[in-house]
Coordinates of N, CA, C and O in Angstrom, one line a residue:
M9 N -15.8 -46.6 -4.9 CA -15.0 -46.3 -3.7 C -16.0 -46.0 -2.6 O -16.9 -45.3 -2.6
K10 N -15.7 -46.8 -1.5 CA -16.4 -46.4 -0.3 C -16.1 -45.3 0.5 O -14.7 -44.8 0.4
I11 N -17.0 -44.5 1.1 CA -16.7 -43.4 1.9 C -16.9 -43.8 3.2 O -18.0 -44.1 3.7
V12 N -15.8 -43.9 4.2 CA -15.9 -44.3 5.5 C -15.9 -43.2 6.4 O -15.0 -42.3 6.3
G13 N -16.8 -43.1 7.4 CA -16.8 -42.0 8.2 C -16.0 -42.4 9.5 O -16.2 -43.5 10.0
L14 N -15.2 -41.5 9.9 CA -14.3 -41.8 11.2 C -14.8 -40.6 12.3 O -14.6 -39.6 12.0
T15 N -15.3 -41.2 13.3 CA -15.7 -40.2 14.4 C -15.4 -40.8 15.7 O -15.0 -42.0 15.9
G16 N -15.7 -39.8 16.7 CA -15.5 -40.3 18.1 C -15.4 -39.0 18.9 O -15.3 -37.9 18.4
G17 N -15.7 -39.2 20.2 CA -15.8 -37.9 21.1 C -14.4 -37.3 21.3 O -13.5 -37.8 20.8
I18 N -14.3 -36.2 22.0 CA -13.1 -35.4 22.2 C -12.2 -36.3 22.9 O -12.5 -37.0 24.0
G19 N -11.0 -36.3 22.6 CA -10.0 -37.2 23.3 C -9.8 -38.6 23.0 O -9.2 -39.3 23.6
S20 N -10.9 -39.2 22.2 CA -10.9 -40.5 21.9 C -9.7 -41.1 21.0 O -9.2 -42.2 21.2
G21 N -9.0 -40.1 20.2 CA -7.9 -40.5 19.5 C -8.2 -40.7 18.1 O -7.5 -41.5 17.3
K22 N -9.2 -40.0 17.5 CA -9.5 -40.1 16.1 C -8.3 -39.6 15.2 O -8.1 -40.4 14.1
T23 N -7.4 -38.6 15.5 CA -6.2 -38.4 14.8 C -5.5 -39.5 14.8 O -4.8 -39.8 13.7
T24 N -5.0 -40.1 15.8 CA -4.1 -41.2 15.9 C -4.7 -42.4 15.0 O -3.8 -42.9 14.2
V25 N -5.9 -42.5 15.0 CA -6.4 -43.8 14.2 C -6.4 -43.3 12.7 O -6.1 -44.2 12.0
A26 N -6.6 -42.0 12.5 CA -6.5 -41.7 11.1 C -5.3 -41.9 10.5 O -4.9 -42.3 9.5
K27 N -4.2 -41.5 11.4 CA -2.8 -41.6 11.0 C -2.4 -43.1 10.6 O -1.8 -43.5 9.9
L28 N -3.0 -44.0 11.5 CA -2.8 -45.4 11.4 C -3.4 -45.8 10.0 O -2.8 -46.6 9.3
F29 N -4.6 -45.5 9.5 CA -5.0 -45.9 8.3 C -4.2 -45.1 7.3 O -4.1 -45.9 6.3
S30 N -3.8 -43.9 7.5 CA -3.1 -43.2 6.4 C -1.8 -44.1 6.1 O -1.3 -44.3 5.0
E31 N -1.1 -44.6 7.1 CA 0.0 -45.4 7.0 C -0.2 -46.6 6.1 O 0.8 -47.3 5.7
L32 N -1.5 -47.1 6.2 CA -1.9 -48.3 5.4 C -2.1 -47.9 3.8 O -2.6 -48.7 3.0
G33 N -1.9 -46.6 3.5 CA -2.2 -46.0 2.4 C -3.7 -45.5 1.9 O -3.8 -45.2 0.8
V34 N -4.4 -45.3 3.1 CA -5.6 -44.8 2.8 C -5.8 -43.3 2.8 O -5.0 -42.7 3.6
S35 N -6.3 -42.8 1.9 CA -6.6 -41.4 1.8 C -7.5 -40.7 2.9 O -8.5 -41.4 3.1
I36 N -7.1 -39.7 3.7 CA -7.7 -39.3 4.7 C -8.3 -37.8 4.6 O -7.2 -37.0 4.2
Y37 N -9.4 -37.5 4.8 CA -9.9 -36.1 4.8 C -10.4 -35.7 6.2 O -11.3 -36.3 6.8
I38 N -9.6 -34.7 6.9 CA -10.0 -34.3 8.3 C -10.7 -33.1 8.2 O -10.3 -32.0 7.9
A39 N -12.2 -33.3 8.3 CA -13.0 -32.2 8.2 C -12.8 -31.0 8.9 O -13.0 -29.8 8.5
D40 N -12.3 -31.1 10.2 CA -12.1 -30.0 11.1 C -10.8 -29.1 10.6 O -11.0 -27.9 10.5
V41 N -9.9 -29.7 10.1 CA -8.7 -29.1 9.6 C -8.9 -28.3 8.4 O -8.7 -27.0 8.1
E42 N -9.8 -29.0 7.5 CA -10.3 -28.5 6.2 C -11.4 -27.3 6.4 O -11.2 -26.1 5.9
A43 N -12.1 -27.3 7.5 CA -13.1 -26.4 7.9 C -12.3 -25.0 8.3 O -12.5 -23.9 8.0
K44 N -11.2 -25.2 9.1 CA -10.4 -24.1 9.6 C -9.7 -23.4 8.4 O -9.6 -22.3 8.3
K45 N -9.1 -24.1 7.5 CA -8.4 -23.6 6.3 C -9.7 -22.8 5.5 O -9.2 -21.7 5.1
L46 N -10.8 -23.3 5.3 CA -11.8 -22.7 4.5 C -12.3 -21.5 5.4 O -12.6 -20.3 4.6
M47 N -12.3 -21.4 6.6 CA -12.8 -20.3 7.3 C -11.7 -19.1 7.2 O -12.1 -17.9 7.2
N48 N -10.5 -19.4 6.9 CA -9.3 -18.4 6.7 C -9.4 -18.1 5.1 O -9.1 -16.8 5.0
R49 N -9.5 -18.9 4.2 CA -9.4 -18.7 2.9 C -10.7 -18.2 2.2 O -10.6 -17.3 1.3
S50 N -11.8 -18.6 2.6 CA -13.1 -18.3 1.7 C -13.6 -16.8 2.1 O -13.9 -16.6 3.2
K51 N -13.6 -16.0 1.1 CA -14.3 -14.6 1.3 C -15.7 -14.7 1.8 O -16.3 -14.0 2.5
V52 N -16.4 -15.8 1.2 CA -17.9 -15.9 1.4 C -18.1 -16.2 2.9 O -19.0 -15.5 3.7
I53 N -17.3 -17.3 3.4 CA -17.4 -17.7 4.7 C -17.1 -16.5 5.7 O -17.8 -16.2 6.8
R54 N -15.9 -15.9 5.4 CA -15.5 -14.6 6.2 C -16.6 -13.6 6.2 O -16.9 -13.2 7.4
R55 N -17.1 -13.3 5.2 CA -18.2 -12.3 5.2 C -19.4 -12.6 6.0 O -20.0 -11.8 6.8
K56 N -19.9 -13.9 5.9 CA -21.0 -14.4 6.7 C -20.7 -14.6 8.3 O -21.4 -14.2 9.0
L57 N -19.4 -14.9 8.5 CA -19.1 -15.1 9.9 C -19.0 -13.7 10.5 O -19.3 -13.6 11.7
I58 N -18.5 -12.7 9.8 CA -18.3 -11.3 10.3 C -19.8 -10.8 10.5 O -20.0 -10.2 11.6
A59 N -20.7 -11.1 9.7 CA -22.1 -10.8 9.9 C -22.7 -11.4 11.0 O -23.6 -10.8 11.8
L60 N -22.4 -12.6 11.3 CA -22.9 -13.5 12.4 C -22.4 -12.9 13.8 O -22.9 -12.7 14.8
F61 N -20.9 -12.9 13.9 CA -20.1 -12.5 15.0 C -19.7 -11.1 15.3 O -19.3 -10.9 16.3
G62 N -19.7 -10.3 14.1 CA -19.2 -9.0 14.4 C -17.7 -9.0 13.9 O -17.2 -10.0 13.5
E63 N -17.1 -7.8 13.8 CA -15.8 -7.6 13.2 C -14.7 -8.4 14.0 O -13.7 -8.7 13.4
K64 N -14.9 -8.7 15.2 CA -13.9 -9.5 16.1 C -13.8 -10.8 15.6 O -12.8 -11.6 16.1
A65 N -14.7 -11.3 14.7 CA -14.5 -12.6 14.3 C -13.0 -13.0 13.6 O -12.7 -14.1 13.7
Y66 N -12.5 -11.9 13.1 CA -11.2 -12.1 12.3 C -10.2 -11.0 12.9 O -10.6 -10.0 13.2
T67 N -9.0 -11.5 13.2 CA -8.1 -10.5 13.6 C -6.7 -10.9 12.7 O -6.5 -12.1 12.7
N68 N -6.0 -9.8 12.2 CA -5.0 -10.0 11.4 C -5.2 -11.0 10.1 O -4.4 -12.0 9.9
E69 N -6.4 -10.7 9.6 CA -6.7 -11.7 8.4 C -7.1 -13.2 8.8 O -7.1 -14.0 7.9
A70 N -7.0 -13.5 10.0 CA -7.1 -15.0 10.4 C -8.5 -15.0 11.3 O -8.7 -14.1 12.0
L71 N -9.1 -16.2 11.3 CA -10.1 -16.4 12.3 C -9.7 -16.2 13.8 O -8.7 -16.9 14.1
N72 N -10.5 -15.5 14.4 CA -10.2 -15.3 15.7 C -10.9 -16.5 16.6 O -12.0 -16.3 17.1
R73 N -10.2 -17.5 16.8 CA -10.8 -18.8 17.3 C -11.1 -18.7 18.7 O -12.2 -19.1 19.0
P74 N -10.4 -18.2 19.6 CA -10.8 -18.0 20.9 C -12.2 -17.2 21.1 O -12.9 -17.5 22.0
Y75 N -12.2 -16.1 20.3 CA -13.3 -15.2 20.3 C -14.6 -16.0 19.9 O -15.7 -16.0 20.6
I76 N -14.4 -16.8 18.7 CA -15.6 -17.5 18.1 C -15.9 -18.6 19.2 O -17.3 -18.8 19.7
A77 N -15.0 -19.4 19.9 CA -15.3 -20.4 20.8 C -15.9 -19.8 22.0 O -16.8 -20.3 22.5
S78 N -15.6 -18.7 22.4 CA -16.2 -17.9 23.6 C -17.7 -17.8 23.1 O -18.4 -17.8 24.2
K79 N -17.9 -17.4 22.0 CA -19.5 -17.1 21.8 C -20.1 -18.3 21.5 O -21.5 -18.4 21.9
I80 N -19.7 -19.4 20.8 CA -20.6 -20.5 20.7 C -20.6 -21.6 21.8 O -21.3 -22.5 21.8
F81 N -19.7 -21.4 22.9 CA -19.5 -22.5 23.8 C -20.9 -22.9 24.4 O -21.1 -24.0 24.6
N82 N -21.7 -21.9 25.0 CA -22.9 -22.2 25.6 C -23.9 -21.6 24.8 O -25.0 -21.4 25.3
N83 N -23.7 -21.5 23.5 CA -24.9 -20.9 22.7 C -25.2 -21.9 21.6 O -24.6 -21.6 20.4
K84 N -25.9 -22.8 21.7 CA -26.3 -23.8 20.6 C -26.8 -23.1 19.5 O -26.4 -23.6 18.4
E85 N -27.6 -22.1 19.5 CA -28.1 -21.6 18.4 C -27.0 -20.7 17.4 O -27.1 -21.1 16.1
L86 N -26.3 -20.2 18.2 CA -25.1 -19.6 17.4 C -24.2 -20.7 16.7 O -23.7 -20.4 15.5
L87 N -24.0 -21.7 17.5 CA -23.0 -22.7 16.9 C -23.8 -23.3 15.6 O -23.3 -23.7 14.5
E88 N -25.1 -23.5 15.7 CA -25.9 -24.1 14.5 C -25.9 -23.1 13.4 O -25.8 -23.7 12.2
Q89 N -25.9 -21.7 13.7 CA -25.9 -20.9 12.6 C -24.5 -20.9 12.0 O -24.5 -20.8 10.8
M90 N -23.5 -21.1 12.7 CA -22.0 -21.1 12.2 C -22.0 -22.4 11.4 O -21.2 -22.4 10.3
N91 N -22.4 -23.4 11.9 CA -22.2 -24.8 11.0 C -22.9 -24.8 9.9 O -22.6 -25.3 8.9
A92 N -24.2 -23.9 9.8 CA -24.9 -23.8 8.5 C -24.2 -22.9 7.4 O -24.3 -23.3 6.2
I93 N -23.3 -22.2 8.0 CA -22.5 -21.3 6.9 C -21.2 -22.4 6.5 O -20.9 -22.3 5.5
V94 N -20.6 -23.0 7.5 CA -19.4 -23.6 7.2 C -19.5 -25.0 6.7 O -18.8 -25.5 5.8
H95 N -20.5 -25.9 7.3 CA -20.6 -27.3 6.8 C -20.9 -27.4 5.3 O -20.3 -28.4 4.7
P96 N -21.7 -26.7 4.7 CA -21.9 -26.9 3.3 C -20.6 -26.5 2.4 O -20.6 -27.4 1.3
K97 N -19.9 -25.6 2.9 CA -18.7 -25.3 2.0 C -17.7 -26.5 2.2 O -17.0 -26.8 1.3
V98 N -17.7 -27.2 3.3 CA -16.7 -28.2 3.8 C -17.2 -29.5 2.9 O -16.3 -30.2 2.3
G99 N -18.5 -29.7 2.9 CA -19.0 -30.7 1.9 C -18.8 -30.6 0.5 O -18.4 -31.6 -0.1
A100 N -18.8 -29.4 0.0 CA -18.4 -29.2 -1.5 C -17.0 -29.6 -1.6 O -16.5 -30.0 -2.7
H101 N -16.2 -29.0 -0.7 CA -14.7 -29.2 -0.7 C -14.4 -30.5 -0.8 O -13.6 -31.2 -1.5
F102 N -15.1 -31.4 0.2 CA -14.7 -32.8 0.2 C -15.0 -33.5 -1.2 O -14.3 -34.3 -1.6
K103 N -16.3 -33.2 -1.8 CA -16.7 -33.8 -3.0 C -15.6 -33.5 -4.0 O -15.2 -34.4 -4.9
R104 N -15.0 -32.2 -4.1 CA -13.8 -32.0 -5.0 C -12.6 -32.8 -4.8 O -12.0 -33.4 -5.7
W105 N -12.3 -33.0 -3.4 CA -11.2 -33.6 -2.9 C -11.4 -35.3 -3.4 O -10.6 -35.8 -3.9
L106 N -12.6 -35.7 -3.1 CA -13.0 -37.0 -3.5 C -12.6 -37.5 -4.9 O -12.1 -38.7 -5.2
K107 N -13.0 -36.6 -5.8 CA -12.8 -37.0 -7.2 C -11.3 -37.3 -7.5 O -11.1 -37.8 -8.6
K108 N -10.4 -36.7 -6.8 CA -9.0 -36.8 -7.0 C -8.3 -38.1 -6.4 O -7.1 -38.4 -6.5
Q109 N -9.2 -39.0 -5.7 CA -8.7 -40.1 -4.9 C -9.0 -41.3 -5.7 O -9.8 -41.3 -6.4
N110 N -8.1 -42.4 -5.2 CA -8.5 -43.7 -5.8 C -8.0 -44.8 -4.6 O -7.5 -44.4 -3.7
G111 N -8.7 -45.9 -4.8 CA -8.4 -46.8 -3.8 C -9.8 -47.5 -3.4 O -10.9 -47.1 -3.9
A112 N -9.9 -48.5 -2.5 CA -11.1 -49.3 -2.1 C -12.0 -48.2 -1.4 O -13.1 -48.4 -1.6
Y113 N -11.4 -47.5 -0.6 CA -12.0 -46.6 0.2 C -11.2 -45.3 0.7 O -10.0 -45.4 0.6
V114 N -11.9 -44.3 1.2 CA -11.3 -43.2 1.7 C -12.0 -42.9 3.0 O -13.2 -43.5 3.4
I115 N -11.3 -42.1 3.8 CA -11.8 -42.0 5.3 C -12.2 -40.4 5.5 O -11.2 -39.5 5.0
K116 N -13.3 -40.1 5.8 CA -13.6 -38.6 6.3 C -13.8 -38.6 7.8 O -14.7 -39.3 8.2
E117 N -12.9 -37.9 8.4 CA -12.8 -37.9 9.8 C -13.6 -36.6 10.2 O -13.4 -35.6 9.9
A118 N -14.7 -36.8 10.9 CA -15.6 -35.8 11.5 C -16.0 -36.0 12.9 O -16.6 -37.1 13.0
A119 N -15.9 -35.2 13.8 CA -16.3 -35.4 15.1 C -17.8 -35.6 15.4 O -18.3 -36.3 16.2
I120 N -18.6 -34.9 14.7 CA -20.0 -34.8 14.9 C -20.9 -35.4 13.8 O -21.8 -34.8 13.5
I121 N -20.6 -36.6 13.4 CA -21.2 -37.2 12.6 C -22.6 -37.4 12.8 O -23.7 -37.2 12.2
F122 N -22.8 -37.9 14.1 CA -24.1 -38.4 14.5 C -24.9 -37.3 14.9 O -26.1 -37.1 14.9
E123 N -24.3 -36.4 15.8 CA -24.8 -35.1 16.2 C -25.5 -34.3 15.2 O -26.6 -33.7 15.4
E124 N -24.9 -34.3 14.0 CA -25.3 -33.5 12.8 C -26.3 -34.3 12.0 O -26.7 -33.9 10.9
G125 N -26.6 -35.6 12.2 CA -27.4 -36.4 11.6 C -26.8 -36.7 10.1 O -27.5 -36.8 9.0
M126 N -25.4 -36.9 9.9 CA -24.8 -37.1 8.8 C -24.6 -38.4 8.3 O -23.8 -38.5 7.3
Q127 N -24.9 -39.3 9.1 CA -24.3 -40.8 8.9 C -25.0 -41.4 7.5 O -24.2 -42.1 7.0
S128 N -25.9 -40.8 7.0 CA -26.4 -41.3 5.6 C -25.4 -41.0 4.5 O -25.4 -41.5 3.5
Q129 N -24.4 -40.0 4.8 CA -23.5 -39.6 3.7 C -22.1 -40.6 3.7 O -21.3 -40.4 2.7
Y130 N -22.3 -41.6 4.6 CA -21.2 -42.7 4.6 C -21.7 -44.0 4.1 O -22.8 -44.4 4.4
D131 N -20.7 -44.9 3.7 CA -21.1 -46.2 3.4 C -20.8 -47.0 4.6 O -21.8 -47.9 4.8
C132 N -20.0 -46.7 5.4 CA -19.8 -47.2 6.8 C -19.3 -46.3 7.8 O -18.6 -45.4 7.4
I133 N -19.4 -46.6 9.0 CA -18.9 -45.6 10.2 C -18.0 -46.3 11.1 O -18.4 -47.4 11.5
V134 N -16.8 -45.8 11.4 CA -15.9 -46.3 12.4 C -15.8 -45.4 13.5 O -15.7 -44.2 13.3
L135 N -16.2 -45.7 14.7 CA -16.2 -45.1 15.8 C -15.1 -45.4 16.7 O -14.7 -46.6 16.9
V136 N -14.5 -44.4 17.1 CA -13.1 -44.5 18.1 C -13.6 -44.2 19.4 O -14.2 -43.0 19.7
T137 N -13.4 -45.0 20.5 CA -13.9 -44.7 21.8 C -12.4 -44.9 22.6 O -11.5 -45.7 22.2
A138 N -12.5 -44.4 24.0 CA -11.5 -44.7 24.9 C -12.1 -44.4 26.3 O -13.1 -43.8 26.4
D139 N -11.5 -44.9 27.2 CA -12.0 -44.7 28.6 C -12.1 -43.2 29.0 O -11.2 -42.4 28.6
L140 N -13.1 -42.6 29.6 CA -13.3 -41.3 29.8 C -12.1 -40.7 30.5 O -11.7 -39.5 30.0
E141 N -11.5 -41.2 31.5 CA -10.4 -40.6 32.2 C -9.0 -40.5 31.2 O -8.4 -39.3 31.1
E142 N -8.9 -41.5 30.3 CA -7.9 -41.5 29.2 C -8.2 -40.2 28.3 O -7.4 -39.5 28.0
R143 N -9.4 -40.1 28.0 CA -9.7 -39.0 26.9 C -9.5 -37.6 27.7 O -9.1 -36.8 27.1
I144 N -9.9 -37.5 29.0 CA -9.8 -36.3 29.7 C -8.4 -35.9 29.7 O -7.9 -34.9 29.3
N145 N -7.5 -36.8 30.1 CA -6.0 -36.7 30.2 C -5.3 -36.2 28.9 O -4.6 -35.3 28.8
R146 N -5.9 -36.9 27.7 CA -5.3 -36.6 26.4 C -5.5 -35.1 26.2 O -4.7 -34.4 25.6
V147 N -6.8 -34.7 26.4 CA -7.2 -33.2 26.0 C -6.4 -32.3 26.9 O -6.0 -31.3 26.5
L148 N -6.2 -32.7 28.2 CA -5.6 -31.8 29.2 C -4.0 -31.7 28.7 O -3.5 -30.5 28.8
Q149 N -3.5 -32.7 28.2 CA -2.1 -32.5 27.7 C -2.1 -31.8 26.5 O -0.9 -31.1 26.2
R150 N -3.0 -32.1 25.5 CA -3.0 -31.3 24.2 C -3.4 -30.0 24.2 O -2.7 -29.2 23.5
D151 N -4.3 -29.7 24.9 CA -5.1 -28.1 24.9 C -4.7 -27.5 26.3 O -4.7 -28.0 27.2
N152 N -4.8 -26.2 26.1 CA -4.6 -25.3 27.3 C -6.2 -25.0 27.8 O -6.8 -24.1 27.4
T153 N -6.7 -26.1 28.6 CA -8.1 -26.2 29.0 C -8.2 -26.7 30.4 O -7.2 -27.1 31.0
S154 N -9.3 -26.7 30.9 CA -9.6 -27.4 32.2 C -10.4 -28.6 32.1 O -11.2 -28.9 31.1
R155 N -10.3 -29.4 33.1 CA -11.2 -30.6 33.2 C -12.6 -30.3 33.1 O -13.4 -30.9 32.4
E156 N -13.0 -29.2 33.7 CA -14.4 -28.8 33.5 C -15.0 -28.6 32.2 O -16.0 -29.0 31.7
K157 N -14.0 -27.9 31.4 CA -14.3 -27.6 30.0 C -14.3 -28.8 29.2 O -15.3 -28.9 28.4
V158 N -13.5 -29.8 29.5 CA -13.5 -31.1 28.8 C -14.7 -31.7 29.0 O -15.4 -32.2 28.1
L159 N -15.1 -31.8 30.3 CA -16.4 -32.7 30.5 C -17.6 -32.0 30.1 O -18.5 -32.7 29.7
A160 N -17.6 -30.5 29.9 CA -18.9 -29.9 29.3 C -18.9 -30.4 27.8 O -19.9 -30.5 27.4
I161 N -17.8 -30.4 27.1 CA -17.6 -30.8 25.8 C -18.2 -32.4 25.6 O -19.0 -32.5 24.8
V162 N -17.7 -33.2 26.5 CA -18.0 -34.6 26.4 C -19.6 -34.5 26.7 O -20.3 -35.4 26.0
N163 N -20.1 -33.9 27.5 CA -21.6 -34.0 27.9 C -22.5 -33.4 26.8 O -23.6 -33.6 26.8
N164 N -21.8 -32.6 25.9 CA -22.5 -32.1 24.7 C -22.6 -32.8 23.6 O -23.2 -32.6 22.7
Q165 N -21.8 -33.9 23.6 CA -21.6 -34.8 22.6 C -22.5 -36.0 23.0 O -22.9 -36.3 24.0
L166 N -22.9 -36.8 21.9 CA -23.7 -37.9 22.0 C -22.8 -38.9 22.7 O -21.5 -39.0 22.6
S167 N -23.5 -39.7 23.7 CA -22.6 -40.7 24.4 C -22.1 -41.8 23.5 O -22.6 -42.2 22.4
D168 N -21.0 -42.4 24.0 CA -20.5 -43.5 23.3 C -21.3 -44.7 23.0 O -21.5 -45.2 22.0
E169 N -22.2 -44.9 24.2 CA -23.2 -46.0 24.0 C -24.1 -45.8 22.8 O -24.5 -46.6 22.1
E170 N -24.7 -44.5 22.6 CA -25.4 -44.2 21.6 C -24.7 -44.4 20.1 O -25.4 -44.9 19.3
K171 N -23.6 -43.9 20.3 CA -22.6 -43.9 19.0 C -22.5 -45.3 18.5 O -22.4 -45.7 17.4
I172 N -22.2 -46.0 19.6 CA -21.7 -47.5 19.3 C -23.0 -48.3 18.5 O -22.7 -49.1 17.5
K173 N -24.3 -48.0 19.0 CA -25.3 -48.6 18.4 C -25.4 -48.3 16.8 O -26.2 -49.0 16.1
K174 N -25.0 -47.0 16.4 CA -25.1 -46.5 15.1 C -23.9 -46.8 14.4 O -24.0 -46.4 13.1
S175 N -22.9 -47.4 14.7 CA -21.6 -47.6 14.1 C -21.5 -48.9 13.4 O -21.9 -49.9 14.1
D176 N -20.7 -49.1 12.5 CA -20.5 -50.4 11.8 C -19.2 -51.1 12.4 O -19.0 -52.2 12.5
F177 N -18.1 -50.3 12.9 CA -16.9 -50.7 13.4 C -16.7 -49.9 14.6 O -17.0 -48.5 14.7
V178 N -16.2 -50.4 15.7 CA -15.8 -49.6 17.0 C -14.3 -50.1 17.3 O -13.9 -51.2 17.4
I179 N -13.6 -48.9 17.5 CA -12.2 -49.1 17.9 C -12.0 -48.6 19.2 O -12.4 -47.4 19.6
V180 N -11.5 -49.4 20.2 CA -11.3 -49.1 21.6 C -9.7 -48.6 21.6 O -9.1 -49.5 21.4
N181 N -9.5 -47.4 21.8 CA -8.3 -46.8 21.7 C -7.7 -46.5 23.1 O -7.4 -45.3 23.2
N182 N -7.3 -47.6 23.8 CA -6.8 -47.4 25.1 C -5.2 -47.6 25.0 O -4.4 -47.3 25.9
S183 N -4.8 -48.6 24.2 CA -3.4 -48.8 24.0 C -3.0 -49.0 22.4 O -3.8 -49.5 21.6
I184 N -2.0 -48.3 22.1 CA -1.7 -48.2 20.6 C -1.4 -49.6 19.9 O -1.8 -49.8 18.8
K185 N -1.0 -50.6 20.8 CA -0.8 -51.8 20.0 C -1.9 -52.5 19.7 O -2.2 -52.9 18.6
D186 N -3.0 -52.4 20.7 CA -4.3 -53.0 20.4 C -5.1 -52.3 19.4 O -5.8 -52.9 18.4
T187 N -4.8 -50.9 19.3 CA -5.4 -50.0 18.3 C -4.9 -50.2 16.9 O -5.8 -50.5 15.8
K188 N -3.6 -50.6 16.9 CA -3.1 -50.9 15.6 C -3.8 -52.2 15.0 O -4.1 -52.4 13.8
A189 N -3.9 -53.2 15.8 CA -4.5 -54.5 15.4 C -5.9 -54.2 15.0 O -6.3 -54.8 13.9
Q190 N -6.6 -53.4 15.6 CA -8.1 -53.2 15.2 C -8.2 -52.4 13.9 O -9.0 -52.8 13.1
V191 N -7.3 -51.4 13.7 CA -7.2 -50.8 12.4 C -6.8 -51.9 11.3 O -7.5 -51.6 10.3
L192 N -6.0 -52.4 11.3 CA -5.7 -53.5 10.4 C -6.8 -54.5 10.1 O -7.0 -54.7 9.1
K193 N -7.5 -54.9 11.2 CA -8.5 -55.8 10.8 C -9.7 -55.1 10.1 O -10.3 -55.5 9.1
I194 N -10.0 -53.8 10.5 CA -11.0 -53.1 9.8 C -10.6 -52.9 8.2 O -11.5 -53.0 7.3
H195 N -9.3 -52.3 8.1 CA -8.9 -52.3 6.8 C -9.0 -53.5 6.0 O -9.4 -53.3 4.8
K196 N -8.7 -54.6 6.3 CA -8.7 -55.8 5.6 C -10.3 -56.1 5.2 O -10.5 -56.6 4.2
S197 N -11.0 -55.9 6.1 CA -12.5 -56.1 5.7 C -13.0 -55.1 4.7 O -13.9 -55.5 3.9
L198 N -12.5 -53.8 4.8 CA -12.9 -52.7 3.7 C -12.2 -52.9 2.4 O -12.8 -52.4 1.5
I199 N -11.3 -53.5 2.4 CA -10.5 -53.7 1.0 C -11.1 -55.0 0.3 O -10.6 -55.3 -0.9
K200 N -11.8 -55.7 0.8 CA -12.5 -57.0 0.2 C -13.2 -56.7 -0.9 O -14.0 -55.8 -0.9

């Protein structure tokens, strides 16, 4: 079974593309969603995050996401320390999930495959891109944030040009009709 990485910058439409693959019967693992669940459920992660960020890291038994985000937003070292706590647990969880799957391939959606140097964990990588203004508008509609914050996140991520060079497939996600056709074409090549 192939492990396909699905990645793309903020607002590129990774979730939409993952849903399209899912509709074709492909099993999808959304790393960010699973990481959030593990941060709330795992006593080990909880203990380590409280040691890193202090007691405010959790409120009412749940991860205090706004507090954590404010701490790591402009602090790369703190972000790396948090990732060193969370990423190994997500990796182990993915391996357990993978054993229960069947099919020609599965998709693991993760935003920072290239930024974290994790591309060797995949048999191939699908990159989702979209025009920058489209990406910004999507995030502004989805999240309670500002254009400046979205651009700061975009600028912290590897450029699409760099990601394209490292990807096996590229989906340009500006129109749902075109995106569906691109997903189907990639799906057919992966099940051969």
